[in-house]
Coordinates of C-alpha atoms in Angstrom, one line a residue:
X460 CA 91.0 56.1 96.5
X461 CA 90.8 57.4 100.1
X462 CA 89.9 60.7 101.1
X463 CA 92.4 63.4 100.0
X464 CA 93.7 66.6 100.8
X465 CA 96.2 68.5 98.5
X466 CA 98.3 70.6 99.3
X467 CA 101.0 73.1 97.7
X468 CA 104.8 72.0 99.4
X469 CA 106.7 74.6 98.3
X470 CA 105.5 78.7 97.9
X471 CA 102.8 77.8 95.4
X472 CA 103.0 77.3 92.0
X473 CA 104.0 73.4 92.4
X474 CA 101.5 72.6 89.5
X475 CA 98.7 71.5 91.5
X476 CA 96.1 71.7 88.7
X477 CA 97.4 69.1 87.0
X478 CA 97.4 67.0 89.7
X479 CA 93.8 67.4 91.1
X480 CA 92.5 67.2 87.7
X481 CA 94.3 64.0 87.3
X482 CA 93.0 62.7 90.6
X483 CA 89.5 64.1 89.9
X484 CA 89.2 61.5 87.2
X485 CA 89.0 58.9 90.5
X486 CA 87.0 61.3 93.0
X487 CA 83.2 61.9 92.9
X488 CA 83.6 65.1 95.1
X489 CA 86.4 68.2 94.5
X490 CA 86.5 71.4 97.0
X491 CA 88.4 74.0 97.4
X492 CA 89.0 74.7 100.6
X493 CA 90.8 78.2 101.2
X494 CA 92.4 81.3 99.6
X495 CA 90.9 83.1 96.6
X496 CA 91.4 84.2 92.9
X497 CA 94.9 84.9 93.9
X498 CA 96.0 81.8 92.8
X499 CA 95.7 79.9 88.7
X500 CA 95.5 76.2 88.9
X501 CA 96.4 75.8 85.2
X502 CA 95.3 71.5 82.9
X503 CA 96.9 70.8 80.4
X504 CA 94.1 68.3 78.2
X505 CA 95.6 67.7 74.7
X506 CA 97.8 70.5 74.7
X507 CA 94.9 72.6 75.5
X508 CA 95.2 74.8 78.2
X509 CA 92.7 75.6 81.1
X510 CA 93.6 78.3 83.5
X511 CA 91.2 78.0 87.1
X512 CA 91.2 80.5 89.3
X513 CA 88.3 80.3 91.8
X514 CA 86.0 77.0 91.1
X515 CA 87.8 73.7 91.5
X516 CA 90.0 71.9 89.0
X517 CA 87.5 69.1 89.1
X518 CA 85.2 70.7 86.9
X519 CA 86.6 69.1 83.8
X520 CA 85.6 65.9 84.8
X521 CA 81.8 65.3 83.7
X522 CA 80.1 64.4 86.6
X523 CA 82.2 65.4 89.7
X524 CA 80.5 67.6 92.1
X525 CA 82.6 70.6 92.5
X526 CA 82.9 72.6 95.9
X527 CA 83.8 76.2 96.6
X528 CA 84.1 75.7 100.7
X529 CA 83.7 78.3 103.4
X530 CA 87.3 78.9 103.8
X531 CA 87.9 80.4 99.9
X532 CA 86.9 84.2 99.8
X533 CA 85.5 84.5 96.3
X534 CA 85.0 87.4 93.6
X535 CA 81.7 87.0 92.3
X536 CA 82.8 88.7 89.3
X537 CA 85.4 86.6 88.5
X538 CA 83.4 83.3 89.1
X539 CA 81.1 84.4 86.9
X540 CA 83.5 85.3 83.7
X541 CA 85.0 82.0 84.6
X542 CA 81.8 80.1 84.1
X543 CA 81.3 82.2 80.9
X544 CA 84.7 80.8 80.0
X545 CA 84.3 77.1 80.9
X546 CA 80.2 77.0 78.9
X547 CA 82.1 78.2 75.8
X548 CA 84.1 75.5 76.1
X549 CA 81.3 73.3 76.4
X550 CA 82.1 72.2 80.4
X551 CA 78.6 71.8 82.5
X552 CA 78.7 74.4 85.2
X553 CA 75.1 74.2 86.2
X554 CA 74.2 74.6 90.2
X555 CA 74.0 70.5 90.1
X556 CA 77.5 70.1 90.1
X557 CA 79.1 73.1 91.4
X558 CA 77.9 74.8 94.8
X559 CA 79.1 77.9 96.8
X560 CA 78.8 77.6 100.7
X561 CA 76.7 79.6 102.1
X562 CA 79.3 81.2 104.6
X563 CA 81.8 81.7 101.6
X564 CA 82.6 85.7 102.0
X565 CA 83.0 87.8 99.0
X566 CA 85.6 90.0 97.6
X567 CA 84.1 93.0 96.4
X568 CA 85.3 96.2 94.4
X569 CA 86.4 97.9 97.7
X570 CA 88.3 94.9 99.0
X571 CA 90.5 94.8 95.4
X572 CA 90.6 99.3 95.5
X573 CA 92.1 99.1 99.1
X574 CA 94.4 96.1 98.4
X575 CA 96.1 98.0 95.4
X576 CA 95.8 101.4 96.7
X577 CA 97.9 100.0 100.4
X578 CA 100.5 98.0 98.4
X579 CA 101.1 101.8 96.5
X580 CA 101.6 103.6 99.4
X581 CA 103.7 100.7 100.8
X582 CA 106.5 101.9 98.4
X583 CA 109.6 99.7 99.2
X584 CA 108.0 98.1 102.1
X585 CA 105.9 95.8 99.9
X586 CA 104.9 92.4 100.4
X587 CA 103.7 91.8 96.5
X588 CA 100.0 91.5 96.7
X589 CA 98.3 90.3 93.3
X590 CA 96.3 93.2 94.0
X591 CA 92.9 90.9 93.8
X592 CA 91.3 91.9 97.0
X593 CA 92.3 88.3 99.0
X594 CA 94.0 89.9 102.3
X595 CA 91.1 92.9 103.1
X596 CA 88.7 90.1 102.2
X597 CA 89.9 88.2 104.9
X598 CA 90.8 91.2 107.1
X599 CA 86.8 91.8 106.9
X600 CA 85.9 88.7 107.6
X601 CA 88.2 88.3 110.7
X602 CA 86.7 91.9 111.7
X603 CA 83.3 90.3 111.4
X604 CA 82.0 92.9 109.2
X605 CA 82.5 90.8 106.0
X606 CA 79.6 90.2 103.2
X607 CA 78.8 86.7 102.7
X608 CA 77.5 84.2 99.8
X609 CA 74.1 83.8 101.3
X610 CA 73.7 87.7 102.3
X611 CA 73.2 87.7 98.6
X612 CA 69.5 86.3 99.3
X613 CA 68.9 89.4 101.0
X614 CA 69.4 93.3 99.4
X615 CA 68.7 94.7 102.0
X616 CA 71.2 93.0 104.5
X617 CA 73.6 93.7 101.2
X618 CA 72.9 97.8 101.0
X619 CA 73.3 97.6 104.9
X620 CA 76.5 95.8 104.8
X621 CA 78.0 97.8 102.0
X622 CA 77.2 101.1 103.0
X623 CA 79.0 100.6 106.4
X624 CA 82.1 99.2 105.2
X625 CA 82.2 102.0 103.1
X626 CA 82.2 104.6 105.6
X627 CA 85.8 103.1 107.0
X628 CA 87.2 102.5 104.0
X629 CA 87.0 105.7 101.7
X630 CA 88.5 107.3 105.1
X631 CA 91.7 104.9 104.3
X632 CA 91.5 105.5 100.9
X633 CA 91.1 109.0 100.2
X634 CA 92.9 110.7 103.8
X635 CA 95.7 107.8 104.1
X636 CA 96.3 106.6 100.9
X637 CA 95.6 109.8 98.7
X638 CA 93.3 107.7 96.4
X639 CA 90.1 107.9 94.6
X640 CA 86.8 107.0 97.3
X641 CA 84.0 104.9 95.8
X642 CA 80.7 105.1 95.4
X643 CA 78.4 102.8 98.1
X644 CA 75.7 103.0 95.9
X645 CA 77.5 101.8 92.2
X646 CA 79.1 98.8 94.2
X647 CA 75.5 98.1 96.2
X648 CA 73.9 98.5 92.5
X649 CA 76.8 96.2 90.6
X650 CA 76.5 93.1 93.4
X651 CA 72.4 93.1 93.1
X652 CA 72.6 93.2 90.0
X653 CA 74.7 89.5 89.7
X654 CA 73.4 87.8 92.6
X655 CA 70.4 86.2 90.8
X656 CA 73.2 84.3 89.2
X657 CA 75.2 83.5 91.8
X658 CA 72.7 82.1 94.6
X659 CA 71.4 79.4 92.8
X660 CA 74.8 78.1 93.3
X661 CA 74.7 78.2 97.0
X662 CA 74.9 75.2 99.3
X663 CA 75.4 73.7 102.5
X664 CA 78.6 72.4 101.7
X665 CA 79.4 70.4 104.6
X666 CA 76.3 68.8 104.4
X667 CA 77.5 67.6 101.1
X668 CA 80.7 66.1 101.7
X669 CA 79.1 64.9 105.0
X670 CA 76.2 62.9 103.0
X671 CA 79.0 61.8 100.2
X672 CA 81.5 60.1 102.7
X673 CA 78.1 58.4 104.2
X674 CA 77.7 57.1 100.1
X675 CA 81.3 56.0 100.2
X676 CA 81.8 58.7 97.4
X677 CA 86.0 59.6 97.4
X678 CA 87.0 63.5 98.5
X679 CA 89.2 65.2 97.0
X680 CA 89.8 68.5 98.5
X681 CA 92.3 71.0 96.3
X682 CA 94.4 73.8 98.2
X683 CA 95.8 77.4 97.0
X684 CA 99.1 78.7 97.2
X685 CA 101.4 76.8 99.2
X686 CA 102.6 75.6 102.7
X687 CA 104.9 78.6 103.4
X688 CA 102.9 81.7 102.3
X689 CA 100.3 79.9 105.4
X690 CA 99.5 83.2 107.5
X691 CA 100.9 81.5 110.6
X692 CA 103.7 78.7 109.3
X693 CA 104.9 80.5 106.3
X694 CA 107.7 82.9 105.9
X695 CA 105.8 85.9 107.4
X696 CA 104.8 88.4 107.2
X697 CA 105.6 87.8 103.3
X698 CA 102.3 85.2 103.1
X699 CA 99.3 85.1 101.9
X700 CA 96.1 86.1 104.1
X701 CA 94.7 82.6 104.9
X702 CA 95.7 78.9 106.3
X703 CA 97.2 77.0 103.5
X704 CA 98.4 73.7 105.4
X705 CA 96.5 70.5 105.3
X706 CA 94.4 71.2 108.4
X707 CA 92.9 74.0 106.8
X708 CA 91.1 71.5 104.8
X709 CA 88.4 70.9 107.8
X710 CA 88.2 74.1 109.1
X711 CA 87.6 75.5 105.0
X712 CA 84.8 73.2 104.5
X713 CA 83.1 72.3 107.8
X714 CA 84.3 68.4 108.4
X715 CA 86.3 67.2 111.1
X716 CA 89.7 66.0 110.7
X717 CA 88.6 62.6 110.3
X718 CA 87.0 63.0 107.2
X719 CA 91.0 63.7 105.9
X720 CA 92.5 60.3 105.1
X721 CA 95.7 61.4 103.4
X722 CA 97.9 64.0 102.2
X723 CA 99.5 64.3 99.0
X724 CA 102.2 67.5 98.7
X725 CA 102.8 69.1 95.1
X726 CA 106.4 69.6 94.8
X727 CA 108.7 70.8 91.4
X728 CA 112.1 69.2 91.5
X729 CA 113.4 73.1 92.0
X730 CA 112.0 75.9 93.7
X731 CA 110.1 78.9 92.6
X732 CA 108.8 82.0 94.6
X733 CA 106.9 85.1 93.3
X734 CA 106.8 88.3 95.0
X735 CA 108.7 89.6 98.0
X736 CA 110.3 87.2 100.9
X737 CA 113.3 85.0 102.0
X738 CA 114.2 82.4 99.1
X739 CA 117.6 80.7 100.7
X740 CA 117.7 78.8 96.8
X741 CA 117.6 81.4 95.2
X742 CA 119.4 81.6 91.7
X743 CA 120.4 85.4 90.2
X744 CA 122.6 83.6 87.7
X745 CA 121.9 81.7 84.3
X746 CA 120.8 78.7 85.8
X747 CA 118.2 80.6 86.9
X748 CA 117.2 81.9 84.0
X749 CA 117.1 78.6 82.3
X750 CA 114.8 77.1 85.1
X751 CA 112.4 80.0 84.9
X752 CA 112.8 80.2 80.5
X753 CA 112.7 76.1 80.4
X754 CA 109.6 75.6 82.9
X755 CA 107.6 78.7 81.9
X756 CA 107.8 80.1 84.9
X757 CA 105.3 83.0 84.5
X758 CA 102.1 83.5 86.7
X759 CA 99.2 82.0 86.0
X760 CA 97.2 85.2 87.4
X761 CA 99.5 87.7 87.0
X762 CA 101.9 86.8 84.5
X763 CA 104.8 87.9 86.9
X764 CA 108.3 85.9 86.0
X765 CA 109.0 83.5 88.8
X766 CA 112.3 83.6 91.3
X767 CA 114.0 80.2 90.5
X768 CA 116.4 78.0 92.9
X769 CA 117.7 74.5 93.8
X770 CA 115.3 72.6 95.0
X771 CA 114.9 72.8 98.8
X772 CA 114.8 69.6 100.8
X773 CA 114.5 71.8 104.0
X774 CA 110.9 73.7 103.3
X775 CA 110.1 70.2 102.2
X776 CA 110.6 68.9 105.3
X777 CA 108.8 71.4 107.4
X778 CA 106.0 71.0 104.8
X779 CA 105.6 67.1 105.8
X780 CA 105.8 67.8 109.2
X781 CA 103.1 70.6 109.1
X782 CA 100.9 68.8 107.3
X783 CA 101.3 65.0 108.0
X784 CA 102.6 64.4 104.0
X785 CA 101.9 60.9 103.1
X786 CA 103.0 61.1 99.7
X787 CA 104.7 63.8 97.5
X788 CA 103.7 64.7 94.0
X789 CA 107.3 65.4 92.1
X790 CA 106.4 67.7 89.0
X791 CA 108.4 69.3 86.2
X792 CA 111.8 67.2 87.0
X793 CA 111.5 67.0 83.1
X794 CA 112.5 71.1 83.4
X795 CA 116.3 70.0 84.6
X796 CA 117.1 68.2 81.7
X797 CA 120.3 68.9 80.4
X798 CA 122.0 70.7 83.6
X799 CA 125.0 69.0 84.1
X800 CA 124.9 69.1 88.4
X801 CA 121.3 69.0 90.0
X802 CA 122.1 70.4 93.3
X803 CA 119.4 70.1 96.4
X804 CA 119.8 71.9 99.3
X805 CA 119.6 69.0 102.5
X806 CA 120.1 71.5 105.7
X807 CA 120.8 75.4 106.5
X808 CA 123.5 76.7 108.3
X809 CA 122.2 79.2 110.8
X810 CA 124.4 81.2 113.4
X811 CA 126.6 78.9 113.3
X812 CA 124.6 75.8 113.6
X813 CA 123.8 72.9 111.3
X814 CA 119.5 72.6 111.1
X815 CA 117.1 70.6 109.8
X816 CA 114.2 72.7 110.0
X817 CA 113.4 76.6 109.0
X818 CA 114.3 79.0 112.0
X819 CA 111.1 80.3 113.3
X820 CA 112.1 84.1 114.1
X821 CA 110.5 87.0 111.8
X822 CA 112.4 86.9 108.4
X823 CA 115.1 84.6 110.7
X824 CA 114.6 82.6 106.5
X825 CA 116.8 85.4 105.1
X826 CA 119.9 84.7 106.9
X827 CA 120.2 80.9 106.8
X828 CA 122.8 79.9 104.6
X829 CA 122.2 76.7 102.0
X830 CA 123.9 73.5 102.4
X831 CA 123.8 71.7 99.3
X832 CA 124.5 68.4 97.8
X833 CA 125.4 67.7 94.4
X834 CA 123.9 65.1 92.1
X835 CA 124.7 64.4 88.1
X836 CA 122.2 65.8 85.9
X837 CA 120.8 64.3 82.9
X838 CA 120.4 64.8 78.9
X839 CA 117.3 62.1 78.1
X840 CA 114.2 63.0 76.7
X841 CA 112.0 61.4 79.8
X842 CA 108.9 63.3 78.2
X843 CA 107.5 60.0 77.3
X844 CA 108.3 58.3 80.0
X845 CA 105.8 55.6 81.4
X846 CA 107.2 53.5 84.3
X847 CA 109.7 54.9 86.9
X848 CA 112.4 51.7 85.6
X849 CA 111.9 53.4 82.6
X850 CA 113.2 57.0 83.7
X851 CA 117.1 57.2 83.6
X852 CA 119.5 56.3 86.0
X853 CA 120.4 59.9 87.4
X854 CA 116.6 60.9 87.6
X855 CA 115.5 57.8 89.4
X856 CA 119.1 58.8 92.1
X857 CA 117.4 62.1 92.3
X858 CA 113.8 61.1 93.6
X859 CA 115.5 58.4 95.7
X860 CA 117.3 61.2 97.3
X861 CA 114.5 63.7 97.7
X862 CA 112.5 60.5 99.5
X863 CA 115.2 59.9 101.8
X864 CA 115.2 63.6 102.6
X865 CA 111.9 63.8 103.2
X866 CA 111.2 60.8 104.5
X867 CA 108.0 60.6 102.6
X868 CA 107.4 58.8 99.8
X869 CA 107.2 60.4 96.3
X870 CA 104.4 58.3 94.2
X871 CA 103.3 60.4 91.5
X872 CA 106.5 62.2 89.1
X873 CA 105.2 64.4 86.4
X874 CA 107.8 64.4 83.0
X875 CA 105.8 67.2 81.2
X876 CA 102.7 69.5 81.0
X877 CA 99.7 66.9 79.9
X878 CA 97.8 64.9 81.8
X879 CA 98.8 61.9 80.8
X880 CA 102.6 62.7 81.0
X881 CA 102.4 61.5 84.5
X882 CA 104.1 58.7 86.4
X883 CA 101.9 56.6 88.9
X884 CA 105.6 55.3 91.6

């Protein structure tokens, strides 16, 4: 297996857990490369479920180095109940296999105040924010004033750090947006008090991967979110607060580009979206219920119910071409069972012109218009489905399609939640 980057084709929520955990099974190394605890990669093992937020899906493979890379902003807090979580279920999560860069930067209790406390005061303007602290994390890091993994070694640096961002930000919070201000000294008190167990976890990451690909050891590095909430390429300014294409992979971790040997995209075989922004697919109708009802389309994180839609061959495209696809990862087409027309949308119609790609104007998303083409749906089980020859007739026309769309080819089609109900194309 070469070097691989994936990435999320869609808004997110493509089901690319299941896939890097699959894929970990062949990789020695698995980082994550950007975004934060914003985002729940959720494995299905057995029927048991595992819900990751901030360490890499990799972990529940004994043995595989896991990497959080310099590109993630992490809650320490979190990581910490999540390794709680993962040793009661009797996963190793000791500093041997699992490291932290050292330039990782951390959310901290003011990041996640000012995030909730802005998306209040934002009323009908909002962009819908998990409220976890990701997009002042990241603000703070741009504005070079961020606290970082390794700052951790240091209290002193830390109190320093703290108290000064502190000053700024219980101006916003208690003159701007009328809320509570905190306390510099609680937070300064609550991150000492947990970074004995979080710096025996830090690492020079790219050193790592650097001394792996030297060992001929396989990468696997494991995005967040989804092409088009990417701060620059996505359907802004309703994104998320980082780089989520495949190039974000070096830049997150500290290797250069050609380090990334392919690009596999997590696709559904619809379209969801959650929160506030265009969504040309979008279905306020029954069939929309059943998608979201049939593929328990409920966050991971937040538990928020899903928009649902027709699959959208046009995002897919720009996602390929963003990213360099050179495969796709088809999951939950086992979701569409027993809809009588499958309908993808193949182009937009946009001021009176036929396109192939997304418009690139500010929100210029909400006012395309769908072109769709119909396809006949299917009643089979395909559940336990092993081979592609083995999937019906109308479900094998409908990934055929989507490749031709796409122009990339589509070698991995998930038929239901477990790990092994996965089809190798």
């Amino acid at each position: 297996m070469a070097n691989t980057v994936i990435i999320g084709a869609q808004w997110g929520d493509e089901g690319k857990g299941k896939i890097v955990d699959m894929l970990s099974a062949t990789s020695d190394v698995v980082v994550r490369f950007q975004g934060g605890n914003n985002a729940g990669h959720t494995i299905a093992v057995n029927g048991n479920l595992t819900i990751l937020h901030t360490i890499p899906s990799g972990i529940l493979h004994p043995g595989k180095m896991c990497l959080i890379g310099n590109g993630v902003v992490l809650d320490p807090f979190v990581f910490l109940q999540e390794i709680e979580g993962l040793k009661e279920n009797g996963i190793d999560v000791a500093p041997r296999r699992l490291g932290i860069s050292h330039k990782t930067h951390l959310i901290l209790p003011y990041h996640v105040a000012l995030d909730k406390a802005r998306e209040a005061y934002k009323a009908g303007g909002k962009i819908g924010t998990t409220g976890r602290g990701i997009g002042p994390c990241y603000e703070d890091k741009v504005a070079r004033i961020g606290l970082r993994a390794s700052d951790l070694t240091n209290p002193d640096l830390v109190r320093t750090k703290i108290r000064a961002a502190l000053v700024e930000k219980n101006v916003l919070l208690r003159d701007l947006y009328k809320a509570e201000p905190l306390d510099a000294e609680a937070i300064i008190d609550q991150v000492l008090a947990i970074a004995p167990q979080i710096t025996p976890y830090l690492t020079d990451v790219s050193g790592v991967i650097q001394e792996s690909v030297r060992m001929g050891k396989n990468i696997l590095w494991e995005g967040a979110q989804g092409v088009h909430l990417d701060v620059d390429h996505g359907t802004y300014p309703f994104v998320t607060s980082s780089n989520t294409i495949s190039g974000c992979a070096s830049t997150g971790t500290g290797i250069g580009p050609n380090y990334l040997q392919q690009v596999i995209g997590i696709a559904k075989a619809y379209t969801t979206r959650v929160g506030a922004g265009p969504f040309p697919t979008e279905l306020d109708d029954a069939t929309g219920d059943f998608l979201r009802e049939q593929g328990h389309e409920f966050g991971a994180t937040t538990g928020r119910p899903r928009r649902c839609g027709w699959l959208d061959a046009v995002v897919l495209r720009e996602s390929a071409r963003l990213c360099g696809l050179t495969q796709i990862a088809l999951t939950k087409i086992d979701v569409l069972r027993n809809l009588p027309v499958l309908k993808i949308c193949v182009d937009y119609m946009y001021k009176g012109h036929r396109i192939e790609y997304p418009p690139q104007g500010e929100n210029a998303l909400a006012e395309v218009t769908p072109v769709y083409e119909e396809l006949p749906g299917f009643t089979e089980d395909i559940s336990s489905c092993k081979h592609f020859e083995a999937l019906p007739y109308n479900v094998q026309k409908y990934i055929q399609r989507l490749e031709a769309l796409t122009q990339v080819r589509i070698t991995y089609v998930s038929v239901g939640p477990d790990r092994d109900q996965t089809i190798l194309c």
